[in-house]
Structure formats: structure tokens, C-alpha cells
Coordinates of C-alpha atoms in Angstrom, one line a residue:
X1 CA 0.0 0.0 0.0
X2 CA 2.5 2.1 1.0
X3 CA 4.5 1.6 -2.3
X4 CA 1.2 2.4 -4.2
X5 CA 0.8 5.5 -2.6
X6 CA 4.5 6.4 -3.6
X7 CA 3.9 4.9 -6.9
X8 CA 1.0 7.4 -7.2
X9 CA 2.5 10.6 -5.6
X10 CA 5.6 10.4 -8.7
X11 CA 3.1 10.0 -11.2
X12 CA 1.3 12.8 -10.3
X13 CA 4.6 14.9 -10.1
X14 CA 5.5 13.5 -13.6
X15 CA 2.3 14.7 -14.9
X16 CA 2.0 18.1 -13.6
X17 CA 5.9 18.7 -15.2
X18 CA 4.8 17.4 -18.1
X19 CA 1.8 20.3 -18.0
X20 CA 4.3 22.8 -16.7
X21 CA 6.4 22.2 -19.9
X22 CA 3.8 22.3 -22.4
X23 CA 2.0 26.2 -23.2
X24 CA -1.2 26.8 -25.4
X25 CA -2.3 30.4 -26.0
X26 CA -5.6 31.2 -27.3
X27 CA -5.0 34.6 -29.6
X28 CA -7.6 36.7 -31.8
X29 CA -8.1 39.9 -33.7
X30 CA -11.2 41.3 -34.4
X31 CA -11.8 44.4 -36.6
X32 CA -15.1 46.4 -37.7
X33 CA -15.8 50.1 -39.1
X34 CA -16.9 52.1 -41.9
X35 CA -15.6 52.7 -45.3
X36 CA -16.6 55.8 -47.8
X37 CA -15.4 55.4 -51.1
X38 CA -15.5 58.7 -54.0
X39 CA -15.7 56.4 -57.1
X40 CA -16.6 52.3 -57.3
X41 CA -17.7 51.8 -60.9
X42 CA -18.7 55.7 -60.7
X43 CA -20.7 56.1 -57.8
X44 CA -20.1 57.0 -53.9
X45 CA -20.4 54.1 -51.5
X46 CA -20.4 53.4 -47.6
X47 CA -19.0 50.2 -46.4
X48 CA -19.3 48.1 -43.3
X49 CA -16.1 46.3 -43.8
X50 CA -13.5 44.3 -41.1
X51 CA -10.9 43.1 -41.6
X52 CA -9.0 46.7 -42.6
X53 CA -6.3 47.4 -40.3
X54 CA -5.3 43.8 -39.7
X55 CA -7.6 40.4 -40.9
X56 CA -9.8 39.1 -38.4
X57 CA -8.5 35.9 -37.0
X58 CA -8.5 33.6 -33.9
X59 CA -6.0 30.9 -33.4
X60 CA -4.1 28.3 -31.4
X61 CA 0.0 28.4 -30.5
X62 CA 1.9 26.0 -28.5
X63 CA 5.1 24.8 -27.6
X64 CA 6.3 21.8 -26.1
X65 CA 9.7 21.8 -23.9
X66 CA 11.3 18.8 -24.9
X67 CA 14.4 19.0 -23.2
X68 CA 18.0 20.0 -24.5
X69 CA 16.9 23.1 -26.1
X70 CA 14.5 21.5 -28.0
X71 CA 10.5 21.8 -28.9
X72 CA 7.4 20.9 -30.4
X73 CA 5.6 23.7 -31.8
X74 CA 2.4 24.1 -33.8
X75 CA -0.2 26.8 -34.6
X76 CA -3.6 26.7 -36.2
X77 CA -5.1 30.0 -37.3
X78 CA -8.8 30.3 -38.4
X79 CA -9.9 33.6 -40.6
X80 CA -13.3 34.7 -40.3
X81 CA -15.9 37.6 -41.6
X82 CA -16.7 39.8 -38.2
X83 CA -19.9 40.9 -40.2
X84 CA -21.6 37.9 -41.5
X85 CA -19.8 35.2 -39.2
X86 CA -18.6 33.3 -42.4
X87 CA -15.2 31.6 -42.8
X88 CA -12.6 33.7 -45.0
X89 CA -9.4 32.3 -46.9
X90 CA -12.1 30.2 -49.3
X91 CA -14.1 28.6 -46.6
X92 CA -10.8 27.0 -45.2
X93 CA -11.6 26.6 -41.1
X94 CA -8.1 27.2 -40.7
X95 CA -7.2 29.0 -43.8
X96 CA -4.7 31.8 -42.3
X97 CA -2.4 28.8 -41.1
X98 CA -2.3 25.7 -40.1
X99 CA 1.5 23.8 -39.0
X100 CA 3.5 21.4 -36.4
X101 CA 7.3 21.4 -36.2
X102 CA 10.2 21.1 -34.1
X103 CA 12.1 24.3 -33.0
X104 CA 15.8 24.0 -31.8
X105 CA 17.6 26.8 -29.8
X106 CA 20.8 25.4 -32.1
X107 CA 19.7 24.4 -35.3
X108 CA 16.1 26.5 -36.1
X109 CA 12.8 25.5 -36.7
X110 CA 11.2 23.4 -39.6
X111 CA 7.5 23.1 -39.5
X112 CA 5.3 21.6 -42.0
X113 CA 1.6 22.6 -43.3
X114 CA -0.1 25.7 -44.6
X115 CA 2.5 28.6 -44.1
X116 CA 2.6 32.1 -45.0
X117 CA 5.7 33.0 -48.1
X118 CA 8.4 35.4 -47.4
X119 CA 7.2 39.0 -48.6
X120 CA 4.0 39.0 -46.9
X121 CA 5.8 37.8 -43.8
X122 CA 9.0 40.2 -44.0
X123 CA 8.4 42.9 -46.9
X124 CA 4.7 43.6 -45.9
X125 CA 5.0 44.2 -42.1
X126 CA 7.7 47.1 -43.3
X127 CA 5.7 48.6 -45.3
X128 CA 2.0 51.1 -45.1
X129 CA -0.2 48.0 -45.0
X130 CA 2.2 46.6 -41.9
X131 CA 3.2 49.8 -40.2
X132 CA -0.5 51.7 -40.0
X133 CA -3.9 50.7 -38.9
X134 CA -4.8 51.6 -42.8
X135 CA -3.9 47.8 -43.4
X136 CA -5.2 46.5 -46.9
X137 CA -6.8 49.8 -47.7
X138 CA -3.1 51.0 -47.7
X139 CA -1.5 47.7 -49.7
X140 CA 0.5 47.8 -53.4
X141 CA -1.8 48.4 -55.9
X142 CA -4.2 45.4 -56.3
X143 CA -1.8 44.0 -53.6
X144 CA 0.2 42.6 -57.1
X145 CA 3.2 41.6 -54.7
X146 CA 1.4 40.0 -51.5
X147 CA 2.4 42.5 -49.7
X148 CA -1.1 42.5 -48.1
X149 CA -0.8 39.0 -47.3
X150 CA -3.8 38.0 -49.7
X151 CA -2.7 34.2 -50.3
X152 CA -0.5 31.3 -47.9
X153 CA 1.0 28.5 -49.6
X154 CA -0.5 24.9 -48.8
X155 CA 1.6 21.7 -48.6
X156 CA 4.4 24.4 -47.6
X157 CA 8.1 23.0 -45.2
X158 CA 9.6 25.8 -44.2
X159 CA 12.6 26.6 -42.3
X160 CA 14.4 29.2 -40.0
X161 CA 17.7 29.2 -39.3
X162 CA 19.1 30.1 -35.8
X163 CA 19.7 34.4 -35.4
X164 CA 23.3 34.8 -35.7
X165 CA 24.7 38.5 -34.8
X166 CA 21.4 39.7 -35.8
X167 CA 20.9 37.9 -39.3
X168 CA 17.9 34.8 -39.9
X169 CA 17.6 33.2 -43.0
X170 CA 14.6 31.4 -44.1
X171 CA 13.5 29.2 -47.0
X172 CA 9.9 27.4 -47.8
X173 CA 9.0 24.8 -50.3
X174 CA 5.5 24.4 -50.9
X175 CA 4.6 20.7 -53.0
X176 CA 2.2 21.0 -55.9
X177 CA 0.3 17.8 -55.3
X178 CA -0.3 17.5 -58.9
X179 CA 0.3 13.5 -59.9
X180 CA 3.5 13.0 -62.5
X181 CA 4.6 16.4 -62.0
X182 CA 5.9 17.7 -59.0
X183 CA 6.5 21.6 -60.6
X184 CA 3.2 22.2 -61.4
X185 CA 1.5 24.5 -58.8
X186 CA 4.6 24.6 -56.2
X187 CA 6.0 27.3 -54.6
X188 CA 9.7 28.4 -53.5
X189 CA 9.9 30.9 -51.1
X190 CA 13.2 32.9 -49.1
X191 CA 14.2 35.8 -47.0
X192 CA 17.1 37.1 -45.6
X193 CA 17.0 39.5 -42.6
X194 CA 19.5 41.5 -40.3
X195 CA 18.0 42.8 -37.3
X196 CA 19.6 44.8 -34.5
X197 CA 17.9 47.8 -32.2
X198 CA 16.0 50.3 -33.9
X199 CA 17.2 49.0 -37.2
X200 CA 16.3 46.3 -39.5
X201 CA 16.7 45.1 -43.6
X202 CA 15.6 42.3 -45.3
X203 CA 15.3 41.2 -48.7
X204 CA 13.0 38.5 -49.7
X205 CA 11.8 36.5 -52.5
X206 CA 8.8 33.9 -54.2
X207 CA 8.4 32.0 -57.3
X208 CA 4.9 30.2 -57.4
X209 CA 4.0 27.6 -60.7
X210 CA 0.6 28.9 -62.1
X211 CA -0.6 31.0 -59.5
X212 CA -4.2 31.1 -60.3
X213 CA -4.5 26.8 -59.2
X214 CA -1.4 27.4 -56.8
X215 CA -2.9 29.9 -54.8
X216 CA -6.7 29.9 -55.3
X217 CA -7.9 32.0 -52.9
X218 CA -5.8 34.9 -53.8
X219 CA -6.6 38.4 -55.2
X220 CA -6.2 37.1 -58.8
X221 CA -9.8 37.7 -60.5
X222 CA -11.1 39.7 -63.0
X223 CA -12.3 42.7 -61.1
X224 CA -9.3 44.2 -59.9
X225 CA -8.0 45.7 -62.8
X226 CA -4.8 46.1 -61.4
X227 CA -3.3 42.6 -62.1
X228 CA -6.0 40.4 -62.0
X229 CA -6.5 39.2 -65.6
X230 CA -3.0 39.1 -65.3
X231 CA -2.6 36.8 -62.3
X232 CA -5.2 34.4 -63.8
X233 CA -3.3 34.2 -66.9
X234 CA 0.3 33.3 -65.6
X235 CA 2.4 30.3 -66.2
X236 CA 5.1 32.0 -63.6
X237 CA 4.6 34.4 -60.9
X238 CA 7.8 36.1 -59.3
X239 CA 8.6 39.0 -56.8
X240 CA 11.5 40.1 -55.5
X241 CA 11.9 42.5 -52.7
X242 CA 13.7 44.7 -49.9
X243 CA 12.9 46.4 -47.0
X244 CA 14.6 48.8 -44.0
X245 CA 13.5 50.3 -41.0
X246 CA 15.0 52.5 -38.4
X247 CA 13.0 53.8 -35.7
X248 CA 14.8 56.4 -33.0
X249 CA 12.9 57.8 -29.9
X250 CA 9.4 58.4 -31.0
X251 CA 9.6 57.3 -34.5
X252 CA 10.1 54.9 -37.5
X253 CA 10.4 55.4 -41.2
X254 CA 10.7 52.7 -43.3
X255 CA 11.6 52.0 -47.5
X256 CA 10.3 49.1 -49.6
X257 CA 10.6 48.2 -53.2
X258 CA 9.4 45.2 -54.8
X259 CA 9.7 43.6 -58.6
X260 CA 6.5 41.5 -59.9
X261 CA 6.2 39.2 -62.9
X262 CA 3.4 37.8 -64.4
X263 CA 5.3 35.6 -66.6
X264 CA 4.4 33.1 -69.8
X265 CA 0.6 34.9 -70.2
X266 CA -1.6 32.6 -71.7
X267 CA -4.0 34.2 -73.6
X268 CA -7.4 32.1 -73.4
X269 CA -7.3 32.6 -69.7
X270 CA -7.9 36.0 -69.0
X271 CA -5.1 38.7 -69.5
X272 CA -5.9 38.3 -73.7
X273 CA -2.1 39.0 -74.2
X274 CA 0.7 36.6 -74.1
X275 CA 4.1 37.5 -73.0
X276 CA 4.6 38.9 -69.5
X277 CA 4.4 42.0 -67.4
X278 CA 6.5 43.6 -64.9
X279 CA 5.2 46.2 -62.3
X280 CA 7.8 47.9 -59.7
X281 CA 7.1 49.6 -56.4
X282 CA 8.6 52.4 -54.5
X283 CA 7.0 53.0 -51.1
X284 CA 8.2 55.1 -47.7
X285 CA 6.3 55.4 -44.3
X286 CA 6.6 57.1 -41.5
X287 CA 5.1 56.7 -38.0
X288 CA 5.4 58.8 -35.1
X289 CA 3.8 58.4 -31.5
X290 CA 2.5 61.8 -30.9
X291 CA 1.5 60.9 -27.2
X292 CA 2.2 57.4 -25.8
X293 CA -1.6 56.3 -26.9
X294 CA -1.6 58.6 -30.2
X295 CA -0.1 57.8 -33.4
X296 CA -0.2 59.6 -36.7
X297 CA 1.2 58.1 -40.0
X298 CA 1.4 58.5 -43.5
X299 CA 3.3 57.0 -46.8
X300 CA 3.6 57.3 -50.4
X301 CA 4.4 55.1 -53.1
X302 CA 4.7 54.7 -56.6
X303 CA 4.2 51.8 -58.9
X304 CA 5.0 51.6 -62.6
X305 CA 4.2 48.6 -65.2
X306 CA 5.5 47.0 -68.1
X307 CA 3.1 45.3 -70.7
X308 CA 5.0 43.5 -72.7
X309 CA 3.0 42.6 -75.5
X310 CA 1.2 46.2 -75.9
X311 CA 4.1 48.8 -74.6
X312 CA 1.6 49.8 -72.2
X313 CA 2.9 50.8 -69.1
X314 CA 0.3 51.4 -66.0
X315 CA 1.3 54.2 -63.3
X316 CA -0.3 54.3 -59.9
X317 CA 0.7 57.3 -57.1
X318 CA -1.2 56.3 -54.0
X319 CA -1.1 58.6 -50.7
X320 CA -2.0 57.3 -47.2
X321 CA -2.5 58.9 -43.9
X322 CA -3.6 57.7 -40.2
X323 CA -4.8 58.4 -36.6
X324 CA -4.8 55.5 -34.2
X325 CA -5.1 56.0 -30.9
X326 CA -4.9 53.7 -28.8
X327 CA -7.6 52.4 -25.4
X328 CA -5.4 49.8 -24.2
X329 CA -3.0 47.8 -25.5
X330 CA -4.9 45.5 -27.1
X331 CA -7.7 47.9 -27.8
X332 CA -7.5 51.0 -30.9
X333 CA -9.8 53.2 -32.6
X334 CA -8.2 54.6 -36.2
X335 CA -9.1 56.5 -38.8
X336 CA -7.3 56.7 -42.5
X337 CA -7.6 58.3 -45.7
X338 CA -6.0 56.7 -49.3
X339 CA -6.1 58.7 -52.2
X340 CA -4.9 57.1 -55.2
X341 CA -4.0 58.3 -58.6
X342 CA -3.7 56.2 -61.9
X343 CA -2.1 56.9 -65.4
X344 CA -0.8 55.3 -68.4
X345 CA -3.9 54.3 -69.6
X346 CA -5.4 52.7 -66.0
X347 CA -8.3 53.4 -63.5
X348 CA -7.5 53.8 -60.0
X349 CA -8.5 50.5 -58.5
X350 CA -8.0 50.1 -54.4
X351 CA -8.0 46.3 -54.9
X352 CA -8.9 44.0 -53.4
X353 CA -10.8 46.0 -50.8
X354 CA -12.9 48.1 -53.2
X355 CA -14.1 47.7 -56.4
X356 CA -12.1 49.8 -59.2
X357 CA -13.2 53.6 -60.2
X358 CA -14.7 54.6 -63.1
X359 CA -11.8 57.2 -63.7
X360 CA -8.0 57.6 -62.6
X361 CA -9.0 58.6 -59.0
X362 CA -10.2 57.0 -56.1
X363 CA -10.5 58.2 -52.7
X364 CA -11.3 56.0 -49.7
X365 CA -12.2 57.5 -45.8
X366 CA -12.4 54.9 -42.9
X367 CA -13.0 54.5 -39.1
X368 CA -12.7 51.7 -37.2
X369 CA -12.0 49.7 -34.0
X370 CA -9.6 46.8 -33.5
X371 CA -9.5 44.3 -30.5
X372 CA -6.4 42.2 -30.0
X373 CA -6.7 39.4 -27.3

């Protein structure tokens, strides 16, 4: 008996280390508020949109210790519309992410599942759509680059290396699936990043086979004029990028540029053309905390295209501005203004959050409130 109870007192011990070593966090964002539009399709709108500042989510993290530096991790991260209760990411229950993997203080962490590629992940939070509450009403133009985060990549291993002196590399494969051909609708994905305090730099880079079937749920469809057509149309999709930050006392300014291509056009799918086009984009953002809970920001950038098959060559000058200010810290109410101006031929399209203008302006007023828990 006495043994027993011994017996039973060390597995109890066992067990409650076990659930000491082990964490689960329970994590959301939930976003709501008004948007006023000057021209969709040539008329004035109002909006109840989410979804704005950052996408509205609620997820799962965990990590297991399991000794000698090393642990299981995974996360599952569901997207969801705040206005009709409806699943985002194309009806996926855990379309923002979904992966497990092993995380080593020595040798990095490879995880396996549905992961995000590297410029959403490292360009994007550098730039207007990462940096201000104006989120994807302040993206690249028809958010041609992912810079918005529009798309993850299914079937995706990815690893991070270990930070050393301030630099993490990362790479991502993302599997096709297609039977007899294991190009067809894969993905490669890298990013290199130095990091150090108040200052960062990065540079980043995908490659995705046909991104239309690749990537379904992307912002690839015929109503944002921006690249859509385009998109759908692709044998090859590529973007190259870099980014850099500095922030000092109560600011931070950042500078991104990225290079798109829509490569091997097929004409019967969409874009008419064949060939491929280019688009580049200059953007810089500042952000300054006016008062420890107030923050105003603002950013410009350019973009320019190259239509290889016409010599067309679409311009778009967008100009964004904020006011957050801030209840908590996991609680903000924001406003934000984008104006954006096309030439070259284009419309001004604020893709994929509005629907395009009927002329080369758009203008786009918003407020809104965002929860973090």
C-alpha cells in the first residue's frame, strides 16, 4: 500500500511537469468600421467592412519543452468575416495557417503545413499595409506583390535558421500535389534578414507555378483591374523584394521596393495578351507616437508597369495617412484616408478592398475599431 501510494505521488509529479512544460495560448483579432469610397464603378459608397487594419483571425500556439533546447511547436489560425460570421481564406476553417514542427535553440525551426511566403511575412509588415492601422486599404496596388498577405501557400516546409549576430535566413517549399509532376503548382519561397535595435533590412523572394491553381484563394480575378486578368493568366509568378527600417525615440520610417512578374501569359485565360508584365514599387512610411496612446502616419508610393505585348505601361501614385489612438493595449480606434491616382492608360482601382473607379481617382475614408486578445 505504502508503495502504491508512492507509486501514485511520482506520477502525479510526472504529470504536472509534463503540464508545466507544455504552453497553449488562445490569440484573436477582431476588426469592424466604416468605409466611404468617392468612385466604385462611378458612384459614392459606404462600407461596413472588417478586416482593414489587420484580418480578423482567432487561433491556437503552443510549444512543447522537450528538453535539451528542444520543442514541439504548432499553430492553427482560423480567418473569419466579423460581419456575417462566415469563414474567410475560401471557406478554409483554418485557412490563415495551419503547421507542427520542431524548434531548436541550435539548429532552427522546420514546420510543416499551410504557411505564409516570405514577402507578406518580412516585406509587408515594413511597409504602409504593416506599419499603419490603414492595413489592406493601404497595400501595393491590387496587392500585385502579397504585400497584403492575400494568399498562404498549402503543402508548404519551411525553415528558419538560428539568429546569428542579428541575421535569420529562411527558405519554404511548398509541394504542388499534382500526380506525374511535382513543378506544377509549387511554390519556393526565401528571405534574408539583419536585425539589430532600432534597425532592420531584409530582402526577400517567391516563385509560385501557375498562381491562379497554386494559390486559389488569392486576389487574382477579373475585377481588380490592377493585375487580376494578369494573375489568372500566368504560367510563372515572381517577386523580388527589400525592405529597411529604423525607428529612433518616438519614431520609425521605413523604405520598400518590390519587382512582380506575371510571366508566360496565356491568352485564353484572361489577360488576352501573351508574353509577360513587370510592375515595380517604391514606397516610404513614417510613424510617429504623438503621445504614448496617439499615433499619426502616412506614406507614399509609386508603382509603374510594363506590358510586354502592348508597350503599355500602368502608373499608380497612392497617398495614405492615419490616426490611431490607442484604449489599451490590445484595444485602438483609427481613422485613414487613401487617395490614389492612376495613369498610363489605367483606373485607379483600391483592390482587393474596393471595387475599381470609373476614372484615374479613387479616394477612400475609414473609421474603425480593433480588438487584440
Amino acid at each position: 500500500m505504502k508503495n502504491s501510494f508512492k507509486i501514485l505521488l511520482v506520477l502525479l509529479f510526472i504529470s504536472q511537469a509534463v503540464h508545466a512544460q507544455s504552453n497553449v495560448t488562445l490569440y484573436g483579432i477582431i476588426d469592424d468600421g466604416l468605409t466611404w469610397s468617392s468612385n466604385q464603378e462611378g458612384h459614392d459608397a459606404w462600407q461596413m467592412q472588417g478586416s482593414i487594419s489587420q484580418g480578423n483571425r482567432w487561433g491556437l500556439r503552443g510549444v512543447e519543452d522537450l528538453g535539451g533546447g528542444l520543442s514541439t511547436v504548432f499553430r492553427l489560425e482560423n480567418g473569419f468575416n466579423g460581419n456575417t460570421g462566415t469563414l474567410s481564406q475560401g471557406g478554409r476553417l483554418f485557412g490563415r495557417l495551419a503547421y507542427v514542427g520542431l524548434q531548436s535553440d541550435r539548429y532552427g525551426a522546420l514546420t510543416l503545413g499551410r504557411q505564409g511566403e516570405a514577402i507578406g511575412d518580412y516585406i509587408g509588415v515594413l511597409s504602409a499595409n504593416g506599419m499603419l492601422p490603414g492595413g489592406i486599404l493601404f497595400p501595393h496596388p491590387g496587392d500585385l506583390d502579397n504585400n497584403g498577405v492575400d494568399f498562404h501557400l498549402n503543402n508548404a516546409v519551411k525553415y528558419v535558421t538560428p539568429t546569428f549576430d542579428g541575421l535569420t535566413g529562411v527558405a519554404i517549399y511548398s509541394f504542388g500535389g499534382v500526380a506525374g509532376n511535382v513543378g506544377t503548382d509549387s511554390a519556393k519561397s526565401f528571405a534574408l534578414q539583419y536585425a539589430t535595435t532600432g534597425f532592420q533590412v531584409v530582402g526577400a523572394y517567391t516563385s509560385i507555378d501557375h498562381p491562379a491553381s497554386a494559390v486559389p484563394e488569392g486576389v487574382w480575378t477579373a475585377s481588380n483591374t490592377v493585375d487580376g486578368n494578369y494573375g489568372l493568366a500566368a504560367g510563372g509568378y515572381k517577386v523580388f523584394g527589400l525592405a529597411t527600417s529604423y525607428a529612433f525615440d518616438k519614431a520609425k520610417v521605413s523604405i520598400d521596393w518590390t519587382h512582380t512578374q506575371f510571366g508566360d501569359l496565356d491568352p485564353s485565360l484572361g489577360a488576352k495578351i501573351g508574353g509577360h508584365v513587370t510592375f515595380n514599387v517604391g514606397e516610404i512610411v513614417g510613424a510617429y507616437m504623438l503621445t504614448p496612446t496617439l499615433q499619426l502616419g502616412a506614406a507614399y508610393s509609386y508603382t509603374e508597369g510594363d506590358v510586354s505585348a502592348t508597350g503599355q505601361r500602368p502608373r499608380y501614385q497612392e497617398v495614405d495617412g492615419s490616426i490611431d489612438y490607442f484604449l489599451s493595449k490590445g484595444t485602438d480606434v483609427y481613422a485613414s484616408a487613401t487617395y490614389m491616382r492612376a495613369g498610363g492608360g489605367a483606373v485607379a482601382d483600391l483592390a482587393p478592398v474596393l471595387s475599381a473607379s470609373s476614372s484615374e481617382n479613387q479616394l477612400a475614408l475609414r473609421i474603425g475599431m480593433r480588438k487584440r486578445f
